[in-house]
């Protein structure tokens, strides 16, 4: 059965090697993002980096950093206290949920263990059910109690974290630029190869 790449060949729509090569190029790294596009979609000569996602994150984090830096000591103290309260509530909810889960599993374990298998084959099923419930039991992990920071420490920690995030996203912007450059060079090299072989646009 023809594939998406060979169908045009089977149909007689593609008869020249360069055309077929450019179709198949969509399955490789430089053009992989065009894999699901129509085979008629033109392959560009140059790829423009799309850094909009990272640019947006950088702008958001920089704005947040400015807001944190502008906080008064009282505002920073209040923000630190609110974050601590939220972390304590999250910890309480986690432990409560795990207790409920353990109760449900133990209740089901009691029912499975009380069941008398009708045949030896069913005994294997009982053992399996017990094992599945056993390995589903919540572990011994208990989240540590979060530290309540003073406003000055909290503010500096936030600034440091945001600075790291901004730096990381700036690195991603550079990587995207390099990826676009690499894709452009890959396609350019392919087209040059096809031209040098005197296969693009005619026969030898």
PDB file of C-alpha atoms in Angstrom:
ATOM      1  CA  UNK A   1       0.000   0.000   0.000  1.00  0.00           C
ATOM      2  CA  UNK A   2       1.455   3.396  -0.930  1.00  0.00           C
ATOM      3  CA  UNK A   3       2.461   5.764   1.847  1.00  0.00           C
ATOM      4  CA  UNK A   4       1.881   9.481   1.920  1.00  0.00           C
ATOM      5  CA  UNK A   5       5.323   9.882   0.381  1.00  0.00           C
ATOM      6  CA  UNK A   6       5.034   7.256  -2.345  1.00  0.00           C
ATOM      7  CA  UNK A   7       1.389   7.856  -3.288  1.00  0.00           C
ATOM      8  CA  UNK A   8       2.271  10.699  -5.698  1.00  0.00           C
ATOM      9  CA  UNK A   9       4.803   8.376  -7.362  1.00  0.00           C
ATOM     10  CA  UNK A  10       2.283   5.551  -7.678  1.00  0.00           C
ATOM     11  CA  UNK A  11      -0.267   8.006  -9.071  1.00  0.00           C
ATOM     12  CA  UNK A  12       2.243   9.288 -11.608  1.00  0.00           C
ATOM     13  CA  UNK A  13       2.113  12.815 -10.212  1.00  0.00           C
ATOM     14  CA  UNK A  14       5.772  12.709  -9.191  1.00  0.00           C
ATOM     15  CA  UNK A  15       8.203  11.225 -11.701  1.00  0.00           C
ATOM     16  CA  UNK A  16      11.456  13.077 -11.046  1.00  0.00           C
ATOM     17  CA  UNK A  17      13.906  12.214  -8.290  1.00  0.00           C
ATOM     18  CA  UNK A  18      14.277  15.770  -6.908  1.00  0.00           C
ATOM     19  CA  UNK A  19      10.518  16.042  -6.391  1.00  0.00           C
ATOM     20  CA  UNK A  20      10.457  12.698  -4.597  1.00  0.00           C
ATOM     21  CA  UNK A  21      13.513  13.665  -2.528  1.00  0.00           C
ATOM     22  CA  UNK A  22      11.862  16.889  -1.390  1.00  0.00           C
ATOM     23  CA  UNK A  23       8.701  14.996  -0.428  1.00  0.00           C
ATOM     24  CA  UNK A  24      10.693  12.546   1.673  1.00  0.00           C
ATOM     25  CA  UNK A  25      12.695  15.381   3.239  1.00  0.00           C
ATOM     26  CA  UNK A  26       9.570  16.189   5.268  1.00  0.00           C
ATOM     27  CA  UNK A  27      10.228  13.092   7.376  1.00  0.00           C
ATOM     28  CA  UNK A  28      13.559  14.418   8.652  1.00  0.00           C
ATOM     29  CA  UNK A  29      14.630  16.750  11.432  1.00  0.00           C
ATOM     30  CA  UNK A  30      14.808  20.023   9.540  1.00  0.00           C
ATOM     31  CA  UNK A  31      11.306  19.613   8.097  1.00  0.00           C
ATOM     32  CA  UNK A  32       9.712  17.309  10.665  1.00  0.00           C
ATOM     33  CA  UNK A  33       7.233  20.041  11.631  1.00  0.00           C
ATOM     34  CA  UNK A  34       5.845  19.794   8.073  1.00  0.00           C
ATOM     35  CA  UNK A  35       5.233  16.053   8.357  1.00  0.00           C
ATOM     36  CA  UNK A  36       1.480  16.474   8.806  1.00  0.00           C
ATOM     37  CA  UNK A  37       1.115  19.296   6.297  1.00  0.00           C
ATOM     38  CA  UNK A  38      -0.290  18.737   2.825  1.00  0.00           C
ATOM     39  CA  UNK A  39       2.282  17.363   0.409  1.00  0.00           C
ATOM     40  CA  UNK A  40       1.489  20.384  -1.747  1.00  0.00           C
ATOM     41  CA  UNK A  41       2.635  22.773   0.991  1.00  0.00           C
ATOM     42  CA  UNK A  42       5.791  24.490  -0.263  1.00  0.00           C
ATOM     43  CA  UNK A  43       9.054  23.967   1.595  1.00  0.00           C
ATOM     44  CA  UNK A  44      10.465  27.394   2.446  1.00  0.00           C
ATOM     45  CA  UNK A  45      13.996  28.452   1.553  1.00  0.00           C
ATOM     46  CA  UNK A  46      14.474  30.019   4.969  1.00  0.00           C
ATOM     47  CA  UNK A  47      13.009  29.245   8.383  1.00  0.00           C
ATOM     48  CA  UNK A  48      12.149  32.073  10.744  1.00  0.00           C
ATOM     49  CA  UNK A  49      12.577  31.297  14.441  1.00  0.00           C
ATOM     50  CA  UNK A  50       9.369  31.448  16.479  1.00  0.00           C
ATOM     51  CA  UNK A  51      10.359  32.790  19.885  1.00  0.00           C
ATOM     52  CA  UNK A  52       6.962  34.263  20.781  1.00  0.00           C
ATOM     53  CA  UNK A  53       6.309  31.773  23.608  1.00  0.00           C
ATOM     54  CA  UNK A  54       9.639  32.433  25.309  1.00  0.00           C
ATOM     55  CA  UNK A  55       9.438  36.174  24.650  1.00  0.00           C
ATOM     56  CA  UNK A  56       6.052  36.193  26.385  1.00  0.00           C
ATOM     57  CA  UNK A  57       7.387  34.276  29.367  1.00  0.00           C
ATOM     58  CA  UNK A  58      10.365  36.604  29.663  1.00  0.00           C
ATOM     59  CA  UNK A  59       8.125  39.682  29.554  1.00  0.00           C
ATOM     60  CA  UNK A  60       5.808  38.212  32.203  1.00  0.00           C
ATOM     61  CA  UNK A  61       8.657  37.237  34.514  1.00  0.00           C
ATOM     62  CA  UNK A  62      10.402  40.576  34.100  1.00  0.00           C
ATOM     63  CA  UNK A  63       7.168  42.384  34.976  1.00  0.00           C
ATOM     64  CA  UNK A  64       6.693  40.149  38.024  1.00  0.00           C
ATOM     65  CA  UNK A  65      10.283  40.768  39.062  1.00  0.00           C
ATOM     66  CA  UNK A  66       9.663  44.497  38.869  1.00  0.00           C
ATOM     67  CA  UNK A  67       6.557  44.126  41.030  1.00  0.00           C
ATOM     68  CA  UNK A  68       8.433  42.102  43.639  1.00  0.00           C
ATOM     69  CA  UNK A  69      11.334  44.535  43.711  1.00  0.00           C
ATOM     70  CA  UNK A  70       8.904  47.430  44.219  1.00  0.00           C
ATOM     71  CA  UNK A  71       7.217  45.792  47.230  1.00  0.00           C
ATOM     72  CA  UNK A  72       7.472  47.471  50.598  1.00  0.00           C
ATOM     73  CA  UNK A  73       8.699  45.407  53.544  1.00  0.00           C
ATOM     74  CA  UNK A  74       5.120  45.088  54.805  1.00  0.00           C
ATOM     75  CA  UNK A  75       3.890  43.926  51.384  1.00  0.00           C
ATOM     76  CA  UNK A  76       6.703  41.371  51.151  1.00  0.00           C
ATOM     77  CA  UNK A  77       5.923  40.107  54.658  1.00  0.00           C
ATOM     78  CA  UNK A  78       2.261  39.706  53.699  1.00  0.00           C
ATOM     79  CA  UNK A  79       3.151  37.911  50.439  1.00  0.00           C
ATOM     80  CA  UNK A  80       5.505  35.554  52.298  1.00  0.00           C
ATOM     81  CA  UNK A  81       2.800  34.795  54.874  1.00  0.00           C
ATOM     82  CA  UNK A  82       0.202  34.164  52.151  1.00  0.00           C
ATOM     83  CA  UNK A  83       2.534  31.812  50.286  1.00  0.00           C
ATOM     84  CA  UNK A  84       3.287  29.937  53.521  1.00  0.00           C
ATOM     85  CA  UNK A  85      -0.416  29.609  54.327  1.00  0.00           C
ATOM     86  CA  UNK A  86      -1.102  28.267  50.816  1.00  0.00           C
ATOM     87  CA  UNK A  87       1.741  25.743  51.167  1.00  0.00           C
ATOM     88  CA  UNK A  88       0.432  24.596  54.553  1.00  0.00           C
ATOM     89  CA  UNK A  89      -3.073  24.164  53.103  1.00  0.00           C
ATOM     90  CA  UNK A  90      -1.669  22.182  50.169  1.00  0.00           C
ATOM     91  CA  UNK A  91       0.215  19.940  52.608  1.00  0.00           C
ATOM     92  CA  UNK A  92      -2.917  19.418  54.721  1.00  0.00           C
ATOM     93  CA  UNK A  93      -4.980  18.568  51.630  1.00  0.00           C
ATOM     94  CA  UNK A  94      -2.324  16.120  50.395  1.00  0.00           C
ATOM     95  CA  UNK A  95      -2.236  14.241  53.703  1.00  0.00           C
ATOM     96  CA  UNK A  96      -6.043  14.211  53.921  1.00  0.00           C
ATOM     97  CA  UNK A  97      -6.367  12.838  50.387  1.00  0.00           C
ATOM     98  CA  UNK A  98      -3.815  10.094  51.038  1.00  0.00           C
ATOM     99  CA  UNK A  99      -5.640   9.092  54.223  1.00  0.00           C
ATOM    100  CA  UNK A 100      -8.914   8.815  52.307  1.00  0.00           C
ATOM    101  CA  UNK A 101      -7.218   6.772  49.564  1.00  0.00           C
ATOM    102  CA  UNK A 102      -5.667   4.422  52.120  1.00  0.00           C
ATOM    103  CA  UNK A 103      -9.062   3.980  53.788  1.00  0.00           C
ATOM    104  CA  UNK A 104     -10.702   3.071  50.494  1.00  0.00           C
ATOM    105  CA  UNK A 105      -7.981   0.598  49.617  1.00  0.00           C
ATOM    106  CA  UNK A 106      -8.086  -1.023  53.060  1.00  0.00           C
ATOM    107  CA  UNK A 107     -11.861  -1.318  52.836  1.00  0.00           C
ATOM    108  CA  UNK A 108     -11.565  -3.091  49.500  1.00  0.00           C
ATOM    109  CA  UNK A 109      -8.733  -5.286  50.809  1.00  0.00           C
ATOM    110  CA  UNK A 110     -11.011  -6.471  53.616  1.00  0.00           C
ATOM    111  CA  UNK A 111     -13.676  -7.431  51.101  1.00  0.00           C
ATOM    112  CA  UNK A 112     -11.209  -9.261  48.856  1.00  0.00           C
ATOM    113  CA  UNK A 113      -9.663 -11.160  51.764  1.00  0.00           C
ATOM    114  CA  UNK A 114     -13.119 -12.163  53.005  1.00  0.00           C
ATOM    115  CA  UNK A 115     -14.012 -13.599  49.598  1.00  0.00           C
ATOM    116  CA  UNK A 116     -13.811 -17.392  49.299  1.00  0.00           C
ATOM    117  CA  UNK A 117     -12.628 -18.305  45.788  1.00  0.00           C
ATOM    118  CA  UNK A 118     -14.927 -20.951  44.252  1.00  0.00           C
ATOM    119  CA  UNK A 119     -12.026 -22.813  42.559  1.00  0.00           C
ATOM    120  CA  UNK A 120      -8.223 -22.944  42.770  1.00  0.00           C
ATOM    121  CA  UNK A 121      -8.083 -20.895  39.555  1.00  0.00           C
ATOM    122  CA  UNK A 122     -10.048 -18.152  41.287  1.00  0.00           C
ATOM    123  CA  UNK A 123      -7.566 -18.220  44.171  1.00  0.00           C
ATOM    124  CA  UNK A 124      -4.933 -16.890  41.777  1.00  0.00           C
ATOM    125  CA  UNK A 125      -7.304 -14.052  40.903  1.00  0.00           C
ATOM    126  CA  UNK A 126      -7.765 -13.269  44.599  1.00  0.00           C
ATOM    127  CA  UNK A 127      -4.015 -13.102  45.100  1.00  0.00           C
ATOM    128  CA  UNK A 128      -3.727 -10.800  42.091  1.00  0.00           C
ATOM    129  CA  UNK A 129      -6.401  -8.441  43.424  1.00  0.00           C
ATOM    130  CA  UNK A 130      -4.700  -8.268  46.806  1.00  0.00           C
ATOM    131  CA  UNK A 131      -1.361  -7.509  45.184  1.00  0.00           C
ATOM    132  CA  UNK A 132      -2.851  -4.779  42.998  1.00  0.00           C
ATOM    133  CA  UNK A 133      -4.435  -3.118  46.006  1.00  0.00           C
ATOM    134  CA  UNK A 134      -1.272  -3.508  48.069  1.00  0.00           C
ATOM    135  CA  UNK A 135       0.950  -1.778  45.538  1.00  0.00           C
ATOM    136  CA  UNK A 136      -1.646   0.990  45.183  1.00  0.00           C
ATOM    137  CA  UNK A 137      -1.428   1.889  48.858  1.00  0.00           C
ATOM    138  CA  UNK A 138      -0.050   5.417  49.440  1.00  0.00           C
ATOM    139  CA  UNK A 139       3.592   5.444  50.439  1.00  0.00           C
ATOM    140  CA  UNK A 140       5.194   6.791  53.591  1.00  0.00           C
ATOM    141  CA  UNK A 141       6.079  10.158  52.054  1.00  0.00           C
ATOM    142  CA  UNK A 142       5.013  13.114  54.163  1.00  0.00           C
ATOM    143  CA  UNK A 143       5.600  16.619  52.804  1.00  0.00           C
ATOM    144  CA  UNK A 144       7.830  18.664  55.050  1.00  0.00           C
ATOM    145  CA  UNK A 145       6.376  21.643  56.866  1.00  0.00           C
ATOM    146  CA  UNK A 146       7.225  24.693  54.758  1.00  0.00           C
ATOM    147  CA  UNK A 147       9.364  27.370  56.355  1.00  0.00           C
ATOM    148  CA  UNK A 148       7.768  30.737  57.045  1.00  0.00           C
ATOM    149  CA  UNK A 149      10.134  33.295  55.544  1.00  0.00           C
ATOM    150  CA  UNK A 150      10.418  36.930  56.467  1.00  0.00           C
ATOM    151  CA  UNK A 151       9.547  39.386  53.709  1.00  0.00           C
ATOM    152  CA  UNK A 152      13.138  40.305  52.886  1.00  0.00           C
ATOM    153  CA  UNK A 153      14.214  36.677  52.406  1.00  0.00           C
ATOM    154  CA  UNK A 154      11.066  35.809  50.467  1.00  0.00           C
ATOM    155  CA  UNK A 155      11.544  38.771  48.129  1.00  0.00           C
ATOM    156  CA  UNK A 156      15.170  37.888  47.393  1.00  0.00           C
ATOM    157  CA  UNK A 157      14.245  34.236  46.774  1.00  0.00           C
ATOM    158  CA  UNK A 158      11.528  35.318  44.335  1.00  0.00           C
ATOM    159  CA  UNK A 159      13.890  37.659  42.502  1.00  0.00           C
ATOM    160  CA  UNK A 160      16.527  34.906  42.242  1.00  0.00           C
ATOM    161  CA  UNK A 161      13.984  32.374  40.956  1.00  0.00           C
ATOM    162  CA  UNK A 162      12.582  34.790  38.378  1.00  0.00           C
ATOM    163  CA  UNK A 163      16.081  35.739  37.232  1.00  0.00           C
ATOM    164  CA  UNK A 164      16.901  32.067  36.675  1.00  0.00           C
ATOM    165  CA  UNK A 165      13.674  31.553  34.735  1.00  0.00           C
ATOM    166  CA  UNK A 166      14.373  34.582  32.551  1.00  0.00           C
ATOM    167  CA  UNK A 167      17.908  33.333  31.868  1.00  0.00           C
ATOM    168  CA  UNK A 168      16.595  29.863  30.997  1.00  0.00           C
ATOM    169  CA  UNK A 169      14.005  31.262  28.590  1.00  0.00           C
ATOM    170  CA  UNK A 170      16.621  33.482  26.964  1.00  0.00           C
ATOM    171  CA  UNK A 171      18.681  30.341  26.379  1.00  0.00           C
ATOM    172  CA  UNK A 172      15.613  28.738  24.752  1.00  0.00           C
ATOM    173  CA  UNK A 173      15.240  31.772  22.477  1.00  0.00           C
ATOM    174  CA  UNK A 174      18.839  31.317  21.342  1.00  0.00           C
ATOM    175  CA  UNK A 175      18.279  27.598  20.808  1.00  0.00           C
ATOM    176  CA  UNK A 176      15.222  28.318  18.655  1.00  0.00           C
ATOM    177  CA  UNK A 177      17.241  30.771  16.586  1.00  0.00           C
ATOM    178  CA  UNK A 178      19.953  28.131  16.103  1.00  0.00           C
ATOM    179  CA  UNK A 179      17.350  25.481  15.194  1.00  0.00           C
ATOM    180  CA  UNK A 180      15.856  27.742  12.525  1.00  0.00           C
ATOM    181  CA  UNK A 181      19.338  28.460  11.178  1.00  0.00           C
ATOM    182  CA  UNK A 182      20.147  24.735  11.095  1.00  0.00           C
ATOM    183  CA  UNK A 183      16.904  23.906   9.259  1.00  0.00           C
ATOM    184  CA  UNK A 184      17.597  26.595   6.693  1.00  0.00           C
ATOM    185  CA  UNK A 185      21.127  25.288   6.101  1.00  0.00           C
ATOM    186  CA  UNK A 186      19.870  21.687   5.858  1.00  0.00           C
ATOM    187  CA  UNK A 187      17.316  22.537   3.171  1.00  0.00           C
ATOM    188  CA  UNK A 188      19.806  24.738   1.337  1.00  0.00           C
ATOM    189  CA  UNK A 189      22.354  21.888   1.290  1.00  0.00           C
ATOM    190  CA  UNK A 190      19.715  19.461   0.003  1.00  0.00           C
ATOM    191  CA  UNK A 191      18.633  21.761  -2.804  1.00  0.00           C
ATOM    192  CA  UNK A 192      22.259  22.482  -3.749  1.00  0.00           C
ATOM    193  CA  UNK A 193      22.922  18.731  -3.869  1.00  0.00           C
ATOM    194  CA  UNK A 194      19.960  18.141  -6.150  1.00  0.00           C
ATOM    195  CA  UNK A 195      20.984  20.990  -8.448  1.00  0.00           C
ATOM    196  CA  UNK A 196      24.593  19.827  -8.592  1.00  0.00           C
ATOM    197  CA  UNK A 197      23.392  16.385  -9.593  1.00  0.00           C
ATOM    198  CA  UNK A 198      21.623  18.061 -12.543  1.00  0.00           C
ATOM    199  CA  UNK A 199      18.427  16.331 -11.504  1.00  0.00           C
ATOM    200  CA  UNK A 200      16.384  19.347 -10.511  1.00  0.00           C
ATOM    201  CA  UNK A 201      14.496  20.737 -13.470  1.00  0.00           C
ATOM    202  CA  UNK A 202      15.592  18.202 -16.049  1.00  0.00           C
ATOM    203  CA  UNK A 203      17.590  15.138 -16.973  1.00  0.00           C
ATOM    204  CA  UNK A 204      21.335  14.834 -17.434  1.00  0.00           C
TER     205      UNK A 204
END
